[in-house]
Amino acid sequence: MKDGAEITTIEGIAKGDELHPLQQAFIDHDAFQCGYCTPGQICSAIGLLKEGKANSRTEVKEMMSGNLCRCGANVGIIDAIMQVKDGGGHE
């Protein structure tokens, strides 16, 4: 289905040694614990930021609800997304 499409994974979002702003925000807000869901959380968040859909904490919470962090880092995840949204720096 994606033959010929460009697909970016978590490994492809940093620029060399420079983290993507959302990767840094996850670190800043302790938005991970075990790390299992972190790549999916970050990639989904980048998508909603690119689509301009992160207009409020409530909206971000609803749109990220398909990615469940069983460790309980959801508040940190939303904080990280809002940091990038409010401070710019996302692509």
Tab-separated table of N, CA, C and O in Angstrom:
chain	number	residue	atom	x	y	z
A	1	MET	N	0.819	-1.203	0.000
A	1	MET	CA	0.000	0.000	0.000
A	1	MET	C	0.855	1.256	0.000
A	1	MET	O	0.404	2.282	-0.460
A	2	LYS	N	2.037	1.200	0.554
A	2	LYS	CA	2.884	2.394	0.657
A	2	LYS	C	4.056	2.345	-0.308
A	2	LYS	O	5.026	3.079	-0.137
A	3	ASP	N	3.962	1.495	-1.334
A	3	ASP	CA	5.036	1.387	-2.313
A	3	ASP	C	5.327	2.747	-2.920
A	3	ASP	O	4.436	3.424	-3.420
A	4	GLY	N	6.580	3.180	-2.810
A	4	GLY	CA	6.995	4.466	-3.354
A	4	GLY	C	6.795	5.643	-2.417
A	4	GLY	O	7.230	6.749	-2.703
A	5	ALA	N	6.140	5.423	-1.286
A	5	ALA	CA	5.907	6.505	-0.325
A	5	ALA	C	7.123	6.676	0.579
A	5	ALA	O	7.870	5.736	0.830
A	6	GLU	N	7.316	7.888	1.063
A	6	GLU	CA	8.368	8.148	2.039
A	6	GLU	C	7.790	7.934	3.427
A	6	GLU	O	6.759	8.500	3.780
A	7	ILE	N	8.464	7.103	4.215
A	7	ILE	CA	8.013	6.799	5.562
A	7	ILE	C	9.121	7.179	6.532
A	7	ILE	O	10.265	6.760	6.368
A	8	THR	N	8.783	7.992	7.514
A	8	THR	CA	9.757	8.410	8.525
A	8	THR	C	9.473	7.668	9.817
A	8	THR	O	8.348	7.660	10.301
A	9	THR	N	10.506	7.052	10.361
A	9	THR	CA	10.394	6.363	11.643
A	9	THR	C	11.063	7.215	12.714
A	9	THR	O	11.681	8.236	12.418
A	10	ILE	N	10.997	6.784	13.945
A	10	ILE	CA	11.606	7.520	15.055
A	10	ILE	C	13.095	7.731	14.808
A	10	ILE	O	13.653	8.759	15.186
A	11	GLU	N	13.746	6.766	14.166
A	11	GLU	CA	15.181	6.890	13.902
A	11	GLU	C	15.492	7.991	12.894
A	11	GLU	O	16.623	8.463	12.842
A	12	GLY	N	14.513	8.421	12.133
A	12	GLY	CA	14.749	9.405	11.082
A	12	GLY	C	14.351	10.829	11.409
A	12	GLY	O	14.425	11.698	10.537
A	13	ILE	N	13.956	11.102	12.644
A	13	ILE	CA	13.488	12.465	12.923
A	13	ILE	C	14.568	13.387	13.467
A	13	ILE	O	14.440	14.595	13.371
A	14	ALA	N	15.609	12.831	14.048
A	14	ALA	CA	16.714	13.667	14.530
A	14	ALA	C	17.563	14.094	13.336
A	14	ALA	O	17.557	13.449	12.290
A	15	LYS	N	18.264	15.179	13.504
A	15	LYS	CA	19.187	15.654	12.466
A	15	LYS	C	20.598	15.454	12.984
A	15	LYS	O	21.125	16.300	13.702
A	16	GLY	N	21.174	14.297	12.661
A	16	GLY	CA	22.485	13.962	13.187
A	16	GLY	C	22.395	13.772	14.690
A	16	GLY	O	21.584	13.002	15.184
A	17	ASP	N	23.217	14.511	15.422
A	17	ASP	CA	23.206	14.435	16.887
A	17	ASP	C	22.189	15.371	17.519
A	17	ASP	O	22.033	15.380	18.739
A	18	GLU	N	21.508	16.169	16.704
A	18	GLU	CA	20.516	17.126	17.217
A	18	GLU	C	19.137	16.474	17.275
A	18	GLU	O	18.587	16.064	16.251
A	19	LEU	N	18.606	16.374	18.480
A	19	LEU	CA	17.286	15.775	18.654
A	19	LEU	C	16.206	16.636	18.024
A	19	LEU	O	16.314	17.861	17.967
A	20	HIS	N	15.144	15.994	17.581
A	20	HIS	CA	13.947	16.708	17.152
A	20	HIS	C	13.399	17.421	18.393
A	20	HIS	O	13.519	16.906	19.517
A	21	PRO	N	12.818	18.606	18.251
A	21	PRO	CA	12.285	19.328	19.414
A	21	PRO	C	11.342	18.486	20.277
A	21	PRO	O	11.327	18.625	21.501
A	22	LEU	N	10.580	17.603	19.666
A	22	LEU	CA	9.667	16.776	20.451
A	22	LEU	C	10.424	15.713	21.239
A	22	LEU	O	10.051	15.409	22.378
A	23	GLN	N	11.493	15.172	20.689
A	23	GLN	CA	12.316	14.237	21.458
A	23	GLN	C	12.882	14.933	22.694
A	23	GLN	O	12.858	14.383	23.790
A	24	GLN	N	13.373	16.162	22.513
A	24	GLN	CA	13.917	16.913	23.646
A	24	GLN	C	12.834	17.237	24.659
A	24	GLN	O	13.045	17.162	25.860
A	25	ALA	N	11.652	17.586	24.182
A	25	ALA	CA	10.547	17.908	25.086
A	25	ALA	C	10.136	16.679	25.898
A	25	ALA	O	9.794	16.800	27.075
A	26	PHE	N	10.178	15.487	25.295
A	26	PHE	CA	9.877	14.270	26.048
A	26	PHE	C	10.883	14.094	27.174
A	26	PHE	O	10.519	13.697	28.281
A	27	ILE	N	12.143	14.377	26.917
A	27	ILE	CA	13.165	14.296	27.964
A	27	ILE	C	12.896	15.352	29.031
A	27	ILE	O	12.919	15.064	30.226
A	28	ASP	N	12.621	16.588	28.591
A	28	ASP	CA	12.387	17.696	29.517
A	28	ASP	C	11.237	17.418	30.485
A	28	ASP	O	11.263	17.864	31.631
A	29	HIS	N	10.216	16.724	30.011
A	29	HIS	CA	9.001	16.508	30.810
A	29	HIS	C	8.874	15.089	31.347
A	29	HIS	O	7.789	14.708	31.802
A	30	ASP	N	9.941	14.317	31.309
A	30	ASP	CA	9.872	12.917	31.754
A	30	ASP	C	8.645	12.221	31.164
A	30	ASP	O	7.869	11.568	31.862
A	31	ALA	N	8.495	12.368	29.866
A	31	ALA	CA	7.314	11.863	29.168
A	31	ALA	C	7.476	10.410	28.722
A	31	ALA	O	6.914	9.989	27.718
A	32	PHE	N	8.260	9.667	29.458
A	32	PHE	CA	8.432	8.245	29.174
A	32	PHE	C	8.881	7.561	30.454
A	32	PHE	O	9.426	8.188	31.340
A	33	GLN	N	8.614	6.297	30.539
A	33	GLN	CA	9.141	5.509	31.655
A	33	GLN	C	9.814	4.278	31.071
A	33	GLN	O	11.030	4.236	30.970
A	34	CYS	N	9.044	3.298	30.653
A	34	CYS	CA	9.673	2.091	30.127
A	34	CYS	C	10.201	2.319	28.709
A	34	CYS	O	11.101	1.639	28.268
A	35	GLY	N	9.627	3.272	27.983
A	35	GLY	CA	10.072	3.589	26.632
A	35	GLY	C	9.390	2.804	25.530
A	35	GLY	O	9.585	3.087	24.347
A	36	TYR	N	8.582	1.827	25.895
A	36	TYR	CA	7.946	0.977	24.895
A	36	TYR	C	7.073	1.768	23.920
A	36	TYR	O	7.136	1.560	22.719
A	37	CYS	N	6.275	2.690	24.430
A	37	CYS	CA	5.341	3.427	23.572
A	37	CYS	C	5.930	4.734	23.036
A	37	CYS	O	5.312	5.390	22.200
A	38	THR	N	7.112	5.110	23.505
A	38	THR	CA	7.677	6.425	23.184
A	38	THR	C	7.812	6.688	21.683
A	38	THR	O	7.400	7.758	21.217
A	39	PRO	N	8.347	5.778	20.876
A	39	PRO	CA	8.450	6.070	19.442
A	39	PRO	C	7.100	6.362	18.792
A	39	PRO	O	6.964	7.314	18.021
A	40	GLY	N	6.094	5.563	19.135
A	40	GLY	CA	4.759	5.794	18.579
A	40	GLY	C	4.145	7.091	19.067
A	40	GLY	O	3.484	7.805	18.311
A	41	GLN	N	4.367	7.406	20.337
A	41	GLN	CA	3.849	8.655	20.899
A	41	GLN	C	4.456	9.848	20.159
A	41	GLN	O	3.755	10.778	19.764
A	42	ILE	N	5.773	9.829	19.992
A	42	ILE	CA	6.464	10.949	19.340
A	42	ILE	C	6.050	11.066	17.877
A	42	ILE	O	5.734	12.165	17.406
A	43	CYS	N	6.010	9.952	17.158
A	43	CYS	CA	5.626	10.012	15.742
A	43	CYS	C	4.186	10.493	15.580
A	43	CYS	O	3.896	11.300	14.686
A	44	SER	N	3.278	10.027	16.429
A	44	SER	CA	1.886	10.499	16.374
A	44	SER	C	1.794	11.982	16.693
A	44	SER	O	1.051	12.725	16.042
A	45	ALA	N	2.543	12.414	17.690
A	45	ALA	CA	2.528	13.831	18.071
A	45	ALA	C	3.072	14.709	16.944
A	45	ALA	O	2.527	15.786	16.678
A	46	ILE	N	4.127	14.263	16.292
A	46	ILE	CA	4.660	15.025	15.156
A	46	ILE	C	3.593	15.159	14.081
A	46	ILE	O	3.392	16.236	13.518
A	47	GLY	N	2.866	14.075	13.830
A	47	GLY	CA	1.794	14.121	12.832
A	47	GLY	C	0.709	15.105	13.184
A	47	GLY	O	0.294	15.909	12.345
A	48	LEU	N	0.254	15.097	14.427
A	48	LEU	CA	-0.826	16.031	14.768
A	48	LEU	C	-0.333	17.470	14.787
A	48	LEU	O	-1.073	18.386	14.434
A	49	LEU	N	0.943	17.697	15.150
A	49	LEU	CA	1.493	19.051	15.087
A	49	LEU	C	1.591	19.525	13.634
A	49	LEU	O	1.249	20.673	13.330
A	50	LYS	N	2.035	18.644	12.746
A	50	LYS	CA	2.133	19.007	11.328
A	50	LYS	C	0.770	19.333	10.740
A	50	LYS	O	0.653	20.180	9.858
A	51	GLU	N	-0.252	18.656	11.229
A	51	GLU	CA	-1.609	18.885	10.740
A	51	GLU	C	-2.282	20.077	11.418
A	51	GLU	O	-3.420	20.412	11.095
A	52	GLY	N	-1.590	20.703	12.365
A	52	GLY	CA	-2.147	21.870	13.046
A	52	GLY	C	-3.292	21.535	13.983
A	52	GLY	O	-4.171	22.362	14.221
A	53	LYS	N	-3.289	20.331	14.535
A	53	LYS	CA	-4.412	19.885	15.350
A	53	LYS	C	-4.159	19.945	16.850
A	53	LYS	O	-4.972	19.485	17.621
A	54	ALA	N	-3.043	20.509	17.269
A	54	ALA	CA	-2.732	20.572	18.699
A	54	ALA	C	-3.067	21.951	19.239
A	54	ALA	O	-2.194	22.714	19.609
A	55	ASN	N	-4.330	22.280	19.273
A	55	ASN	CA	-4.727	23.628	19.658
A	55	ASN	C	-4.979	23.806	21.147
A	55	ASN	O	-4.987	24.922	21.645
A	56	SER	N	-5.201	22.722	21.869
A	56	SER	CA	-5.438	22.811	23.309
A	56	SER	C	-5.034	21.488	23.949
A	56	SER	O	-4.914	20.464	23.279
A	57	ARG	N	-4.845	21.520	25.269
A	57	ARG	CA	-4.509	20.286	25.987
A	57	ARG	C	-5.617	19.242	25.803
A	57	ARG	O	-5.337	18.064	25.635
A	58	THR	N	-6.855	19.695	25.823
A	58	THR	CA	-7.982	18.778	25.669
A	58	THR	C	-7.944	18.112	24.303
A	58	THR	O	-8.146	16.903	24.183
A	59	GLU	N	-7.692	18.906	23.282
A	59	GLU	CA	-7.623	18.362	21.921
A	59	GLU	C	-6.462	17.382	21.787
A	59	GLU	O	-6.604	16.317	21.201
A	60	VAL	N	-5.301	17.738	22.334
A	60	VAL	CA	-4.141	16.848	22.270
A	60	VAL	C	-4.455	15.540	22.999
A	60	VAL	O	-4.182	14.453	22.490
A	61	LYS	N	-5.044	15.638	24.173
A	61	LYS	CA	-5.398	14.445	24.948
A	61	LYS	C	-6.310	13.526	24.145
A	61	LYS	O	-6.097	12.315	24.097
A	62	GLU	N	-7.309	14.084	23.512
A	62	GLU	CA	-8.248	13.293	22.720
A	62	GLU	C	-7.547	12.665	21.511
A	62	GLU	O	-7.715	11.480	21.230
A	63	MET	N	-6.749	13.455	20.812
A	63	MET	CA	-6.104	12.954	19.594
A	63	MET	C	-5.007	11.933	19.888
A	63	MET	O	-4.713	11.100	19.048
A	64	MET	N	-4.414	11.983	21.068
A	64	MET	CA	-3.374	11.024	21.433
A	64	MET	C	-3.959	9.810	22.168
A	64	MET	O	-3.224	8.917	22.560
A	65	SER	N	-5.269	9.757	22.330
A	65	SER	CA	-5.884	8.688	23.124
A	65	SER	C	-5.715	7.308	22.498
A	65	SER	O	-5.858	6.306	23.190
A	66	GLY	N	-5.384	7.226	21.230
A	66	GLY	CA	-5.142	5.937	20.598
A	66	GLY	C	-3.807	5.338	20.983
A	66	GLY	O	-3.561	4.159	20.744
A	67	ASN	N	-2.929	6.140	21.568
A	67	ASN	CA	-1.616	5.681	22.029
A	67	ASN	C	-1.641	5.677	23.547
A	67	ASN	O	-1.546	6.721	24.165
A	68	LEU	N	-1.738	4.515	24.120
A	68	LEU	CA	-1.858	4.417	25.568
A	68	LEU	C	-0.502	4.171	26.213
A	68	LEU	O	0.204	3.241	25.848
A	69	CYS	N	-0.142	5.007	27.161
A	69	CYS	CA	1.057	4.792	27.967
A	69	CYS	C	0.612	4.115	29.252
A	69	CYS	O	0.011	4.739	30.116
A	70	ARG	N	0.900	2.862	29.374
A	70	ARG	CA	0.483	2.105	30.557
A	70	ARG	C	1.296	2.457	31.793
A	70	ARG	O	0.921	2.135	32.906
A	71	CYS	N	2.430	3.130	31.602
A	71	CYS	CA	3.263	3.521	32.749
A	71	CYS	C	2.734	4.783	33.431
A	71	CYS	O	3.175	5.127	34.515
A	72	GLY	N	1.860	5.510	32.772
A	72	GLY	CA	1.268	6.692	33.381
A	72	GLY	C	1.978	7.989	33.061
A	72	GLY	O	1.871	8.942	33.819
A	73	ALA	N	2.686	8.042	31.954
A	73	ALA	CA	3.396	9.270	31.580
A	73	ALA	C	2.549	10.197	30.717
A	73	ALA	O	3.067	11.142	30.125
A	74	ASN	N	1.246	9.962	30.674
A	74	ASN	CA	0.379	10.732	29.780
A	74	ASN	C	0.423	12.236	30.022
A	74	ASN	O	0.416	13.014	29.078
A	75	VAL	N	0.473	12.663	31.266
A	75	VAL	CA	0.530	14.096	31.557
A	75	VAL	C	1.821	14.686	30.996
A	75	VAL	O	1.818	15.744	30.372
A	76	GLY	N	2.938	14.003	31.203
A	76	GLY	CA	4.214	14.459	30.661
A	76	GLY	C	4.216	14.486	29.150
A	76	GLY	O	4.800	15.383	28.532
A	77	ILE	N	3.554	13.518	28.534
A	77	ILE	CA	3.464	13.472	27.072
A	77	ILE	C	2.708	14.697	26.570
A	77	ILE	O	3.151	15.373	25.642
A	78	ILE	N	1.586	14.998	27.180
A	78	ILE	CA	0.809	16.173	26.766
A	78	ILE	C	1.603	17.447	27.032
A	78	ILE	O	1.629	18.356	26.197
A	79	ASP	N	2.288	17.523	28.167
A	79	ASP	CA	3.136	18.685	28.464
A	79	ASP	C	4.203	18.862	27.384
A	79	ASP	O	4.465	19.986	26.944
A	80	ALA	N	4.824	17.765	26.968
A	80	ALA	CA	5.871	17.829	25.945
A	80	ALA	C	5.321	18.322	24.615
A	80	ALA	O	5.913	19.183	23.954
A	81	ILE	N	4.168	17.819	24.235
A	81	ILE	CA	3.546	18.242	22.969
A	81	ILE	C	3.195	19.721	23.034
A	81	ILE	O	3.457	20.473	22.092
A	82	MET	N	2.629	20.155	24.150
A	82	MET	CA	2.254	21.559	24.286
A	82	MET	C	3.488	22.459	24.304
A	82	MET	O	3.444	23.576	23.778
A	83	GLN	N	4.596	21.986	24.880
A	83	GLN	CA	5.833	22.777	24.859
A	83	GLN	C	6.267	23.056	23.429
A	83	GLN	O	6.591	24.197	23.088
A	84	VAL	N	6.250	22.036	22.601
A	84	VAL	CA	6.670	22.209	21.213
A	84	VAL	C	5.659	23.057	20.460
A	84	VAL	O	6.036	23.945	19.691
A	85	LYS	N	4.388	22.833	20.709
A	85	LYS	CA	3.350	23.631	20.042
A	85	LYS	C	3.450	25.088	20.428
A	85	LYS	O	3.446	25.971	19.594
A	86	ASP	N	3.619	25.360	21.705
A	86	ASP	CA	3.650	26.740	22.189
A	86	ASP	C	4.972	27.444	21.885
A	86	ASP	O	4.996	28.646	21.675
A	87	GLY	N	6.053	26.664	21.854
A	87	GLY	CA	7.360	27.251	21.639
A	87	GLY	C	7.849	27.156	20.214
A	87	GLY	O	8.946	27.603	19.901
A	88	GLY	N	7.049	26.564	19.363
A	88	GLY	CA	7.492	26.383	17.984
A	88	GLY	C	8.528	25.294	17.885
A	88	GLY	O	8.668	24.456	18.755
A	89	GLY	N	9.253	25.303	16.820
A	89	GLY	CA	10.341	24.365	16.636
A	89	GLY	C	9.930	23.040	16.020
A	89	GLY	O	10.753	22.205	15.785
A	90	HIS	N	8.650	22.844	15.745
A	90	HIS	CA	8.289	21.584	15.080
A	90	HIS	C	8.233	21.804	13.579
A	90	HIS	O	8.109	22.906	13.086
A	91	GLU	N	8.370	20.710	12.863
A	91	GLU	CA	8.419	20.778	11.397
A	91	GLU	C	7.038	20.677	10.818
A	91	GLU	O	6.184	20.050	11.326
